[in-house]
Short mmCIF file of C-alpha atoms and ligand atoms in Angstrom, two decimals:
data_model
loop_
_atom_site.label_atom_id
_atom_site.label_comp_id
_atom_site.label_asym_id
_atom_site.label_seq_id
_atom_site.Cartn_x
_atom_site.Cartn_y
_atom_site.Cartn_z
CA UNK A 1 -29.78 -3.57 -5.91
CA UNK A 2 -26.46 -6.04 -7.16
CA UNK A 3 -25.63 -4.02 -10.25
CA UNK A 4 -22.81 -6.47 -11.18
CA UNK A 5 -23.02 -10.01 -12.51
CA UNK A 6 -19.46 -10.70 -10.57
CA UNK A 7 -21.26 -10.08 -7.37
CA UNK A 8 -22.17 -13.59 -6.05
CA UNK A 9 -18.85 -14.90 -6.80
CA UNK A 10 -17.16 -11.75 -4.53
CA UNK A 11 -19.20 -12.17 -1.98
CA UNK A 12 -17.83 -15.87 -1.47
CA UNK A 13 -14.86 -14.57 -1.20
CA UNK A 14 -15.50 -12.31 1.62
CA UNK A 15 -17.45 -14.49 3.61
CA UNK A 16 -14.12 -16.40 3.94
CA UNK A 17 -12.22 -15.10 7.47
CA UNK A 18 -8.92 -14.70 6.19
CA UNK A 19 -7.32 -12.40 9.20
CA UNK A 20 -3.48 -12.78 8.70
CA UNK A 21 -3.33 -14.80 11.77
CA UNK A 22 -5.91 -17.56 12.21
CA UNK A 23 -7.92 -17.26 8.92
CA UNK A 24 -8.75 -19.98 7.22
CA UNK A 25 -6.66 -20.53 4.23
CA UNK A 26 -7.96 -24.08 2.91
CA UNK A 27 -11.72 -22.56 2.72
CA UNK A 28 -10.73 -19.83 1.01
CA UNK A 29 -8.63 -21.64 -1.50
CA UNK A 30 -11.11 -23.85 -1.72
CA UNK A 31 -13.60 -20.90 -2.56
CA UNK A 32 -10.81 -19.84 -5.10
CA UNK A 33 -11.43 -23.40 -7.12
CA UNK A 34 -15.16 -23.35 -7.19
CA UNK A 35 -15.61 -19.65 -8.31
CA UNK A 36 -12.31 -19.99 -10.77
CA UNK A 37 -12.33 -22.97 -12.66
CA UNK A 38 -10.52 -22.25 -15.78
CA UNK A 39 -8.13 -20.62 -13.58
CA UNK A 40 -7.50 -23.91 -11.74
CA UNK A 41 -7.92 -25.96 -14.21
CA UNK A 42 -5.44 -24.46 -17.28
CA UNK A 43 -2.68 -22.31 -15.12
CA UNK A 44 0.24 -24.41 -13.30
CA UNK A 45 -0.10 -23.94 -9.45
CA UNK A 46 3.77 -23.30 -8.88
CA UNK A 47 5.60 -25.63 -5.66
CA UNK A 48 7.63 -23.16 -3.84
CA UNK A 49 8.47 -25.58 -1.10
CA UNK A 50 12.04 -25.69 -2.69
CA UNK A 51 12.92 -21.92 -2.15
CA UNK A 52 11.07 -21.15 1.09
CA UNK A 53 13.47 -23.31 2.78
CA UNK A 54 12.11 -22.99 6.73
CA UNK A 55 9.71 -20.79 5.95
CA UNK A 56 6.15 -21.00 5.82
CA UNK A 57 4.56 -21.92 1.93
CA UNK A 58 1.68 -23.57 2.27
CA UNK A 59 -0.64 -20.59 1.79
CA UNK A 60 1.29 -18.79 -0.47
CA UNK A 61 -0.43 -18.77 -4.29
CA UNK A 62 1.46 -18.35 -7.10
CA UNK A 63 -0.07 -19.35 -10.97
CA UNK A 64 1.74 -19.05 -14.03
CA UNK A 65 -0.11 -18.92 -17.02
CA UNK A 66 2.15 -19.73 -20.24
CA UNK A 67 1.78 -17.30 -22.88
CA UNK A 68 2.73 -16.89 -26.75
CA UNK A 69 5.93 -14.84 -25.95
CA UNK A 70 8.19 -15.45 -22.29
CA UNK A 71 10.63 -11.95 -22.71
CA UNK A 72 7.79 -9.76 -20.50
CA UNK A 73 6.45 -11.40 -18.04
CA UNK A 74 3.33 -9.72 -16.85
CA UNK A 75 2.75 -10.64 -12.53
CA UNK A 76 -0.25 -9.71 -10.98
CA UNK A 77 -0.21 -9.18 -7.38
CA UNK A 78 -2.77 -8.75 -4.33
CA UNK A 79 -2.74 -10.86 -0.57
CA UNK A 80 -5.21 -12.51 0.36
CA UNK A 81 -4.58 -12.21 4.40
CA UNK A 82 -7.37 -9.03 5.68
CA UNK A 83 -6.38 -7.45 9.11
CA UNK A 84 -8.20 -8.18 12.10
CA UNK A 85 -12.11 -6.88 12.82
CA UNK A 86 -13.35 -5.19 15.57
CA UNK A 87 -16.69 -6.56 15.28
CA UNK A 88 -18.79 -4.32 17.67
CA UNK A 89 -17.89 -1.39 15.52
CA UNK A 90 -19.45 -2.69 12.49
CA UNK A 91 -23.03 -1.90 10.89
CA UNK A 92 -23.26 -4.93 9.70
CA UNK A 93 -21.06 -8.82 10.28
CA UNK A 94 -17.78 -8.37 8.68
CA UNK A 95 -17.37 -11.53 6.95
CA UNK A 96 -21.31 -11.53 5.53
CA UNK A 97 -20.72 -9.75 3.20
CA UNK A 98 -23.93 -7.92 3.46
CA UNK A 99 -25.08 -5.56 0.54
CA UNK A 100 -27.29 -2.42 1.28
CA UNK A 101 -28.00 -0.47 -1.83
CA UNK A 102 -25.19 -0.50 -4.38
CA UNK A 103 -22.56 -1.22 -1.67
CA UNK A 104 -20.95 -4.66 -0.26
CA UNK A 105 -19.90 -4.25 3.21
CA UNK A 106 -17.09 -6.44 4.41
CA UNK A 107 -13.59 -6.76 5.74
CA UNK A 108 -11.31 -7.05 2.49
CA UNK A 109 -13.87 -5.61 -0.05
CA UNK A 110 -11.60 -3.12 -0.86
CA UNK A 111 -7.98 -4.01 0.71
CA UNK A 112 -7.55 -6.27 -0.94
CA UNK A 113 -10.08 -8.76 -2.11
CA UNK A 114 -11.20 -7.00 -5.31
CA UNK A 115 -7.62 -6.43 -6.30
CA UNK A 116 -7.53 -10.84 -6.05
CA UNK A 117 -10.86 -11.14 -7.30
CA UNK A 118 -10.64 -8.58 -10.74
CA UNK A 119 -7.11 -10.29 -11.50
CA UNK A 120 -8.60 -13.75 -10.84
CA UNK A 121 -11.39 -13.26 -12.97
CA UNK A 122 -9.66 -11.55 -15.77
CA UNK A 123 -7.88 -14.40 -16.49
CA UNK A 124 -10.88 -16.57 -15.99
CA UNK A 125 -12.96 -14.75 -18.47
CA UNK A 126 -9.81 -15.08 -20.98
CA UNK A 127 -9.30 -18.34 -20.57
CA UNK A 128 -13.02 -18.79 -21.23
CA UNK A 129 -12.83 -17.36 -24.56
CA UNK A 130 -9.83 -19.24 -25.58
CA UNK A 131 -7.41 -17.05 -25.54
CA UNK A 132 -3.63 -17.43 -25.18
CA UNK A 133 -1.68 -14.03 -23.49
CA UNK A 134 0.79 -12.43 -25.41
CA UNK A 135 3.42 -13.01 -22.48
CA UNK A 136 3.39 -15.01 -19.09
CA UNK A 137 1.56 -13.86 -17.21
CA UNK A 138 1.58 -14.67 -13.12
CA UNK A 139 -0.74 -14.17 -10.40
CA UNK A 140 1.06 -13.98 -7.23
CA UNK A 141 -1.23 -13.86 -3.34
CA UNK A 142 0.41 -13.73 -0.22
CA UNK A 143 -1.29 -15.30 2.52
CA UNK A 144 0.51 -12.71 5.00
CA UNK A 145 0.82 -9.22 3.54
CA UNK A 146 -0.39 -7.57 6.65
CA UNK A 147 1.96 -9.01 8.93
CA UNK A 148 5.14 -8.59 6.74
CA UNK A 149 5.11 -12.34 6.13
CA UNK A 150 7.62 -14.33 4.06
CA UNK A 151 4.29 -14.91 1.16
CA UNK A 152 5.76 -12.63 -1.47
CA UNK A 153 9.85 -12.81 -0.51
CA UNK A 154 9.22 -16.63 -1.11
CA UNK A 155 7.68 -15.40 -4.34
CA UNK A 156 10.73 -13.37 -5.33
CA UNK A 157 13.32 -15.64 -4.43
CA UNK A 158 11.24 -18.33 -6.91
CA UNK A 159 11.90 -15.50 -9.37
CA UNK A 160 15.55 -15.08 -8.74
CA UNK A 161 15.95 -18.95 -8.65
CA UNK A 162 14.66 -19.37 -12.11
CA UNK A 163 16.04 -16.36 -13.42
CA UNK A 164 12.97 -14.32 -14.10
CA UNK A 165 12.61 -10.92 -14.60
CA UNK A 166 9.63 -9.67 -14.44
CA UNK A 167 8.41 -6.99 -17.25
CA UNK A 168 5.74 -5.67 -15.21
CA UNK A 169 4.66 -5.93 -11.45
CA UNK A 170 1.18 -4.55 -10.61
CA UNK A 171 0.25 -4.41 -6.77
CA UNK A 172 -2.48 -3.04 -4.58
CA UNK A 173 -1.81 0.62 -3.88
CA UNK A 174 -3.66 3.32 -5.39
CA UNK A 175 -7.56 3.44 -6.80
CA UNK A 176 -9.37 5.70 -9.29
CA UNK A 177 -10.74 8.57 -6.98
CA UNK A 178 -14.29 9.57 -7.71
CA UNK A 179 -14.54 12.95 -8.13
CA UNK A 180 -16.31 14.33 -4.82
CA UNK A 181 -17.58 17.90 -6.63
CA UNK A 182 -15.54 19.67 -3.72
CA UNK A 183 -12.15 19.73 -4.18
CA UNK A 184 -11.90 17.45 -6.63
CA UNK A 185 -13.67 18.07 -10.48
CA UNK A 186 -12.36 15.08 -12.00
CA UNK A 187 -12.06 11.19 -11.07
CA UNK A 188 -8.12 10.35 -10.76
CA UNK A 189 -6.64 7.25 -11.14
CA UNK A 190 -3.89 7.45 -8.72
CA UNK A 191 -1.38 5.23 -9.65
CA UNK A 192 1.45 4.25 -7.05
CA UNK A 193 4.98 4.67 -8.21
CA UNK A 194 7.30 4.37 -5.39
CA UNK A 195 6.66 4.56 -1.41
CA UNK A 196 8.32 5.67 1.38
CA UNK A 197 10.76 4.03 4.01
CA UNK A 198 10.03 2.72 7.26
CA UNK A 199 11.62 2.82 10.63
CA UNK A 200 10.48 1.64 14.42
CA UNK A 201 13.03 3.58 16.72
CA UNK A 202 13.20 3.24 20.26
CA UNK A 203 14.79 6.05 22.84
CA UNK A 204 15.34 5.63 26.19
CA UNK A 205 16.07 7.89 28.79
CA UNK A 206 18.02 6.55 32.47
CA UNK A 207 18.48 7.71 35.50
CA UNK A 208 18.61 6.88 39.25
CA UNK A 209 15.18 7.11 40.33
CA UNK A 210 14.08 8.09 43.61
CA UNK A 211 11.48 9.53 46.10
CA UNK A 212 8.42 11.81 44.34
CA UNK A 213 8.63 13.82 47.64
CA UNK A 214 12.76 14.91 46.60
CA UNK A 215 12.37 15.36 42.88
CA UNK A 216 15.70 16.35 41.17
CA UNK A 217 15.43 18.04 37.82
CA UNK A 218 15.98 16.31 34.26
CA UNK A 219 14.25 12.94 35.22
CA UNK A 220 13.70 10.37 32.64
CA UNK A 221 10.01 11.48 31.82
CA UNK A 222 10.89 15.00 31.89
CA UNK A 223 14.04 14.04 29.06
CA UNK A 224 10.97 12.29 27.23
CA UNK A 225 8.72 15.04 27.35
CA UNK A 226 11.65 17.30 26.07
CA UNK A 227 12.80 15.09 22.92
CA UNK A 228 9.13 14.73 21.92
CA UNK A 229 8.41 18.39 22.54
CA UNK A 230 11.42 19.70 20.19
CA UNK A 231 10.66 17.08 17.58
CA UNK A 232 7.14 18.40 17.39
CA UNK A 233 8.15 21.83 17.20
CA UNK A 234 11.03 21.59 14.57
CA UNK A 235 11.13 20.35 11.04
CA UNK A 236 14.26 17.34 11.91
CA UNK A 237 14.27 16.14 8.25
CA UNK A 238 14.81 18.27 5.54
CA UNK A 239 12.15 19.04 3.67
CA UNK A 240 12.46 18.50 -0.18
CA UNK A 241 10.43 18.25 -3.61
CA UNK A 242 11.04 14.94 -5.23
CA UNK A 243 10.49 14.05 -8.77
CA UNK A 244 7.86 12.16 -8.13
CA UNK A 245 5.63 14.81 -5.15
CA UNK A 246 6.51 17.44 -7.90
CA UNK A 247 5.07 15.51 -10.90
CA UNK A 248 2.00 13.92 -8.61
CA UNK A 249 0.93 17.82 -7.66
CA UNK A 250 0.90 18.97 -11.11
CA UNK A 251 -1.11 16.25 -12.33
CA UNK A 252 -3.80 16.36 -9.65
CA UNK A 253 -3.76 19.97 -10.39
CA UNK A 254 -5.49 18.48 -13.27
CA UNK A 255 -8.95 17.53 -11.11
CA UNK A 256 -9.34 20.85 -9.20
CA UNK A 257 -11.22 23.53 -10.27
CA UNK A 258 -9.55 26.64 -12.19
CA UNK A 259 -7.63 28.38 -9.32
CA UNK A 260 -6.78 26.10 -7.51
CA UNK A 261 -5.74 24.37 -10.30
CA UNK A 262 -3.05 27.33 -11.32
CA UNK A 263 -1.90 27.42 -8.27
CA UNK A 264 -1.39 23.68 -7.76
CA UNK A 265 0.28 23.67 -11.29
CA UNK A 266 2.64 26.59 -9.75
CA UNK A 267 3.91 24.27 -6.66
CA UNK A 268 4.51 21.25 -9.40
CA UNK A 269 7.11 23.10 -11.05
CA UNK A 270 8.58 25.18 -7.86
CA UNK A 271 8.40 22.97 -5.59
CA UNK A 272 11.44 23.23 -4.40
CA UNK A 273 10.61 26.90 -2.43
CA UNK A 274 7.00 25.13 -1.74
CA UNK A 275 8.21 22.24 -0.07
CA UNK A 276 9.93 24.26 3.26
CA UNK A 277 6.67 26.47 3.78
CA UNK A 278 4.36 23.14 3.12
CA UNK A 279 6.11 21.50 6.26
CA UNK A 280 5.98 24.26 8.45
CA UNK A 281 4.48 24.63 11.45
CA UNK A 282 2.34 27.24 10.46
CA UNK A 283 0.96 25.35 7.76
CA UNK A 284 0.61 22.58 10.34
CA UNK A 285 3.00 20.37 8.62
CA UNK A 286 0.28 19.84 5.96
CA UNK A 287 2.88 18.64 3.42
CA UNK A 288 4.92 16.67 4.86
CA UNK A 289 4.08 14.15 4.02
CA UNK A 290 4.31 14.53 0.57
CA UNK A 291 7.57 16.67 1.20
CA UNK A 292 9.95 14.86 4.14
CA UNK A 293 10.92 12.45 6.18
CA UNK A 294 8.48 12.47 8.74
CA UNK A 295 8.27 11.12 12.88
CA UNK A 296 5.64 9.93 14.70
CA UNK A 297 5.73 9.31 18.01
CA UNK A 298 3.06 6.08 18.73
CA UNK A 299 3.80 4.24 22.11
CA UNK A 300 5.75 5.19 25.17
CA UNK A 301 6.29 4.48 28.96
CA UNK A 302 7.96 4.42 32.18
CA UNK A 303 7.05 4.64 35.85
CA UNK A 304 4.83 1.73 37.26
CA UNK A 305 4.52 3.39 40.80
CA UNK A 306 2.61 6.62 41.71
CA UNK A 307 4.98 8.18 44.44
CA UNK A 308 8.96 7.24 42.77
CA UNK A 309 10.21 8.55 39.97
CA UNK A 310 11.23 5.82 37.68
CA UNK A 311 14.76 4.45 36.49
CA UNK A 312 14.22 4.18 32.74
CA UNK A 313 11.09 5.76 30.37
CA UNK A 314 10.98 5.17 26.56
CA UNK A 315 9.26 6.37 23.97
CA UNK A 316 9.13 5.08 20.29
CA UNK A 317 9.04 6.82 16.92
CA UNK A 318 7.72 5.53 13.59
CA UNK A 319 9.32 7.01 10.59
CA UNK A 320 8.91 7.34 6.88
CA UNK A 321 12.05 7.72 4.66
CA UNK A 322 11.68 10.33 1.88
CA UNK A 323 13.04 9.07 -1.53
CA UNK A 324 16.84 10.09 -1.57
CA UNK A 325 16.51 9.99 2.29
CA UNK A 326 18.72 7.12 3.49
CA UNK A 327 18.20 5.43 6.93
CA UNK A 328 22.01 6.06 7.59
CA UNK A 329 21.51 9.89 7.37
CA UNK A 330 18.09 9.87 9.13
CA UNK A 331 19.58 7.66 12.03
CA UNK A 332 22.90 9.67 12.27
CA UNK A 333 20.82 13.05 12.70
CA UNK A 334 18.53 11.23 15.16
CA UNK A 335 21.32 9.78 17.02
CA UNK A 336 23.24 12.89 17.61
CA UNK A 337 19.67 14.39 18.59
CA UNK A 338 19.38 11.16 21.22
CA UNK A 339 22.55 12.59 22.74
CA UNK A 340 21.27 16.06 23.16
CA UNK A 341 18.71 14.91 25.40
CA UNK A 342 20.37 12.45 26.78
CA UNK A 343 18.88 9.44 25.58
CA UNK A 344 19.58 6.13 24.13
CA UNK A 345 18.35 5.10 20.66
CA UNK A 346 17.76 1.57 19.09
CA UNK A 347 16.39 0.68 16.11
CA UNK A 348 13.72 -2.20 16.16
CA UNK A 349 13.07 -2.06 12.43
CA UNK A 350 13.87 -0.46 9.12
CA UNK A 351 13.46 -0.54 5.35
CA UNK A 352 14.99 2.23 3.16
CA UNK A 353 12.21 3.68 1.20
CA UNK A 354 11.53 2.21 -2.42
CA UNK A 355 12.89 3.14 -5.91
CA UNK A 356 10.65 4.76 -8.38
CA UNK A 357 9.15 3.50 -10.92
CA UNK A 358 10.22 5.49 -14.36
CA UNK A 359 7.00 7.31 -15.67
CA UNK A 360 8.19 7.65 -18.95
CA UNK A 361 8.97 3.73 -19.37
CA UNK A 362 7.10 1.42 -21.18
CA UNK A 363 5.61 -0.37 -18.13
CA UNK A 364 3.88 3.04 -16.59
CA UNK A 365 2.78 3.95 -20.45
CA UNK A 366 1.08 0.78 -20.46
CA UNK A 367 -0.68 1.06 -17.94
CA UNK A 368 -1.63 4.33 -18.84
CA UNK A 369 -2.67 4.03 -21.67
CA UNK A 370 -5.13 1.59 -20.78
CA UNK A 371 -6.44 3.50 -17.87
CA UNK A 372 -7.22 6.17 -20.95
CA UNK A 373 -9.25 3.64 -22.58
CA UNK A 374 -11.49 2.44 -19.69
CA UNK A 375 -11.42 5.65 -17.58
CA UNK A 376 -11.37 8.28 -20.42
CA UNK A 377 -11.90 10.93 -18.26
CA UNK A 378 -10.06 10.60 -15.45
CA UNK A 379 -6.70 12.46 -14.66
CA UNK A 380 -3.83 9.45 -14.28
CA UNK A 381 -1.78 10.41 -12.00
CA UNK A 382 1.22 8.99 -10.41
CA UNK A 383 1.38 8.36 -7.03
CA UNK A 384 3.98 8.71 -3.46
CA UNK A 385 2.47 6.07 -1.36
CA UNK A 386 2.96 6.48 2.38
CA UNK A 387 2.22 3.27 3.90
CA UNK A 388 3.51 -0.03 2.52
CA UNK A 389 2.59 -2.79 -0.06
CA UNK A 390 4.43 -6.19 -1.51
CA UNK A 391 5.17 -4.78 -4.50
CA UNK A 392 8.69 -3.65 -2.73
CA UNK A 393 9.83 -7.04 -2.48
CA UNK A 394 9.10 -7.55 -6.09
CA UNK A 395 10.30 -4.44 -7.22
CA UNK A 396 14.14 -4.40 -6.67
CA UNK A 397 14.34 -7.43 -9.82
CA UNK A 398 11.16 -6.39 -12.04
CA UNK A 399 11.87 -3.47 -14.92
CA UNK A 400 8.75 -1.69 -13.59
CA UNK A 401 6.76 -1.94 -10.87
CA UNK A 402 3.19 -0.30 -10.35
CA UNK A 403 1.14 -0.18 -7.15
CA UNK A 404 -3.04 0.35 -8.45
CA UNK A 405 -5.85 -1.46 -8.40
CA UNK A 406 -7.86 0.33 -11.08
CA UNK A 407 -11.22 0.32 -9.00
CA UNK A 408 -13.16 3.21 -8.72
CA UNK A 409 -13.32 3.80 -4.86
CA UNK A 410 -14.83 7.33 -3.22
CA UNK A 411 -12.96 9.23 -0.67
CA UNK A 412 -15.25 7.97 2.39
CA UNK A 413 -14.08 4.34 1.14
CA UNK A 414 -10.78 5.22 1.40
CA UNK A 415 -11.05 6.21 4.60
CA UNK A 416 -12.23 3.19 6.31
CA UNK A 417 -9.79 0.91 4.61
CA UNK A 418 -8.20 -1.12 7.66
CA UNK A 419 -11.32 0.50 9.35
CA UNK A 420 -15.25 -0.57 10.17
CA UNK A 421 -17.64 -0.76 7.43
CA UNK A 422 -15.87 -1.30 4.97
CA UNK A 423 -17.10 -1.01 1.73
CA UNK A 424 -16.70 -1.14 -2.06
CA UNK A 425 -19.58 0.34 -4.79
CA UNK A 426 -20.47 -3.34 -6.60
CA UNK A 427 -20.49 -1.68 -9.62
CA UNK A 428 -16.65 -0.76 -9.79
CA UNK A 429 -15.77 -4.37 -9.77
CA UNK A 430 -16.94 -4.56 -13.36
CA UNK A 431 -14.46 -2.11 -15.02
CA UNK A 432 -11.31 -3.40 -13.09
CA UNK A 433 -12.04 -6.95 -14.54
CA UNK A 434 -11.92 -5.18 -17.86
CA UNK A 435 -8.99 -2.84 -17.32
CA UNK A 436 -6.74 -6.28 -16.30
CA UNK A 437 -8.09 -8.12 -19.31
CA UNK A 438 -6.70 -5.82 -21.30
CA UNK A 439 -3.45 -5.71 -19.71
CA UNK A 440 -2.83 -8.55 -20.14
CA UNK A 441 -3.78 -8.87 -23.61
CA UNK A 442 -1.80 -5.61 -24.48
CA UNK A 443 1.21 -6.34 -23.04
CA UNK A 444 2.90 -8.02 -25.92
ZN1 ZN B 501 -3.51 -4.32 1.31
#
């Protein structure tokens, strides 16, 4: 059953490949014309050639739609690049866009197609009834999101070249949680207000090799297997209750059932004694997320022959900079660490985790205020985010910045995002297209 009138129109839009690498751009652009002609037709398609210098434009969208008043600007963000498919995984062909029930199944429905799509077709349906926003209001899709592409730093140095500061930057990032009865009482509209740093690190441990048969003690491996061991067994960053994990517990508290719901209340305001005990080992580091600085370690070698022991093994650690945590002070600690062991460390990447936005402002009321008028009972909620949008880029020269597509999405969704089969409920697109109408019609 297609419970949505927007349904047709989505659907073209996923049954366009548009993996980061290799899609195909002019179809879907072309897809982007035929299902949004106001769009095309009334908004000025903006030539960024001029500040991408060598980089890469062609695929990059950005509209500006004029508007009444030019002090707020109002930009609307999602990419329109989907990471790659592993096709023999999938119930059903991932750019079909096949729909069984009240679900569409395909790569992008939910990250982040329907984020392009509901701010596409907000504007469309304005534009359809005449009317003329408040503000400015831009609609900015990178064609590379997934692969840290130049799309949306192209975007802000347009910005910074023509002096604009945006009012308001909404981005991909969280979704209103449907209640799932078990943990959760109420629907939550988690809404993204900072998220953490990044870091690829690299250690390496040397030595002189040799026979297997005449093994000497402290090998590379073995320095490895040490580092990795003592990482896993104590808490290297320390653990902390921001702000922003304090305030996001004690509003979720807001969705759970009584007890839980005092005792979640509780850890907002102490979180500070919480937050050690929550990354523990014995809690099994449940929290840290939410609480620290945390390491992963994700790829590693060494030895290519069976019977020597080798010269050099490696092993590399992904990391995610609390707020307040800088990558100077994480490195230092890390470094010194390196040296305990041993080992040499080099950093392959890093960005220092993003500001946050300010809850009481007039950008997050906003937006709140509206989510109380489409989702009246849902819990709004702001949000840490632990992996990584756009919106940073943006950020750093917009007054706020907000990472939330206001789609209703359950838990199992969630979970295959970047996954197989993924999904979105049809019927959630409809609500989304009405919560960024009246965004942009409120923000005046
Ligand atoms: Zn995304």
């Amino acid at each position: 059953m297609t419970n949505s009138k927007y349904i047709q129109d989505f659907c073209k839009l996923l049954q366009v490949n548009t993996v980061s690498n290799g899609g195909d751009f002019a179809t879907f652009h072309k897809v982007l014309a035929q299902v949004f002609p106001q769009v095309h037709a009334h908004l000025h398609k903006v030539d960024l050639s001029a500040v991408a210098g060598d980089r890469d434009c062609a695929n990059v969208l950005l509209f500006k739609w004029e508007g009444i008043s030019h002090d707020k600007p109002l930009v609307l963000m999602a990419h329109q690049d989907v990471v790659p498919v592993n096709e023999t995984h999938w119930d059903y062909p991932p750019f079909d866009a096949t729909i069984v029930d009240d679900k569409v199944y395909a790569r992008g429905a939910i990250d982040c197609k329907n984020t392009l799509f509901c701010t596409m077709m907000a504007v469309e349906e304005l534009l359809t009834q005449g009317i003329v926003p408040p503000q400015d209001v831009y609609l900015s899709y990178s064609p590379n999101e997934e692969i840290s592409g130049a799309g949306t730093p192209i975007v802000r140095d347009y910005f910074v070249a023509k002096n604009i500061t945006p009012f308001l930057v909404v981005d991909e990032g969280g979704a209103l949680m449907k209640a799932d009865g078990k943990t959760y009482h109420k629907d939550m509209l988690m809404v993204g207000a900072t998220e953490k740093g990044y870091a690829d690190v690299k250690f390496v441990a040397k030595g002189n090799g040799g026979h297997a048969s005449n093994p000497p003690l402290n090998t590379p491996i073995a320095r490895i297997a040490k580092f990795v061991n003592y990482c896993e067994n104590h808490q290297i960053f320390r653990p902390r209750a921001t702000k922003i994990a304090k305030k996001m517990v004690y509003k979720m508290a807001d969705a759970l059932p009584f007890f839980k719901r005092v005792g979640c209340k509780t850890i907002g305001v102490t979180g500070g004694l919480v937050a050690p005990i929550a990354c523990s080992k014995l809690a099994k580091r449940a929290g840290a997320m939410l609480f620290s600085t945390t390491i992963a370690f994700t790829t590693t070698g060494g030895g290519t022959v069976r019977n020597a022991i080798p010269n050099e093994a490696y092993v590399t650690a992904n990391i995610r900079f609390l707020q307040g945590d800088t990558s100077k002070k994480c490195f230092a600690k890390l470094t010194k660490l390196a040296n305990k062991f041993d080992l040499e460390m080099e950093v392959i990447k890093f960005r220092e985790a993003s500001g946050v936005v300010d809850i009481n402002g007039e950008g997050y009321k906003l937006f709140q205020s509206i989510a109380n008028q489409i989702y009246p009972d849902a819990v709004v909620c702001p949000f840490l985010m632990y992996a990584g949008t756009d919106c940073r880029h943006l950020q750093p020269i917009a007054k706020h910045a907000i990472r939330c597509t206001p789609i209703a999405l359950t838990y199992e969704q969630v979970a295959l995002m970047h996954g197989n089969n993924e999904n979105l409920t049809i019927s959630a697109l409809d609500n989304c297209i009405k919560f960024f109408k009246q965004l942009i019609q409120q923000n005046k």
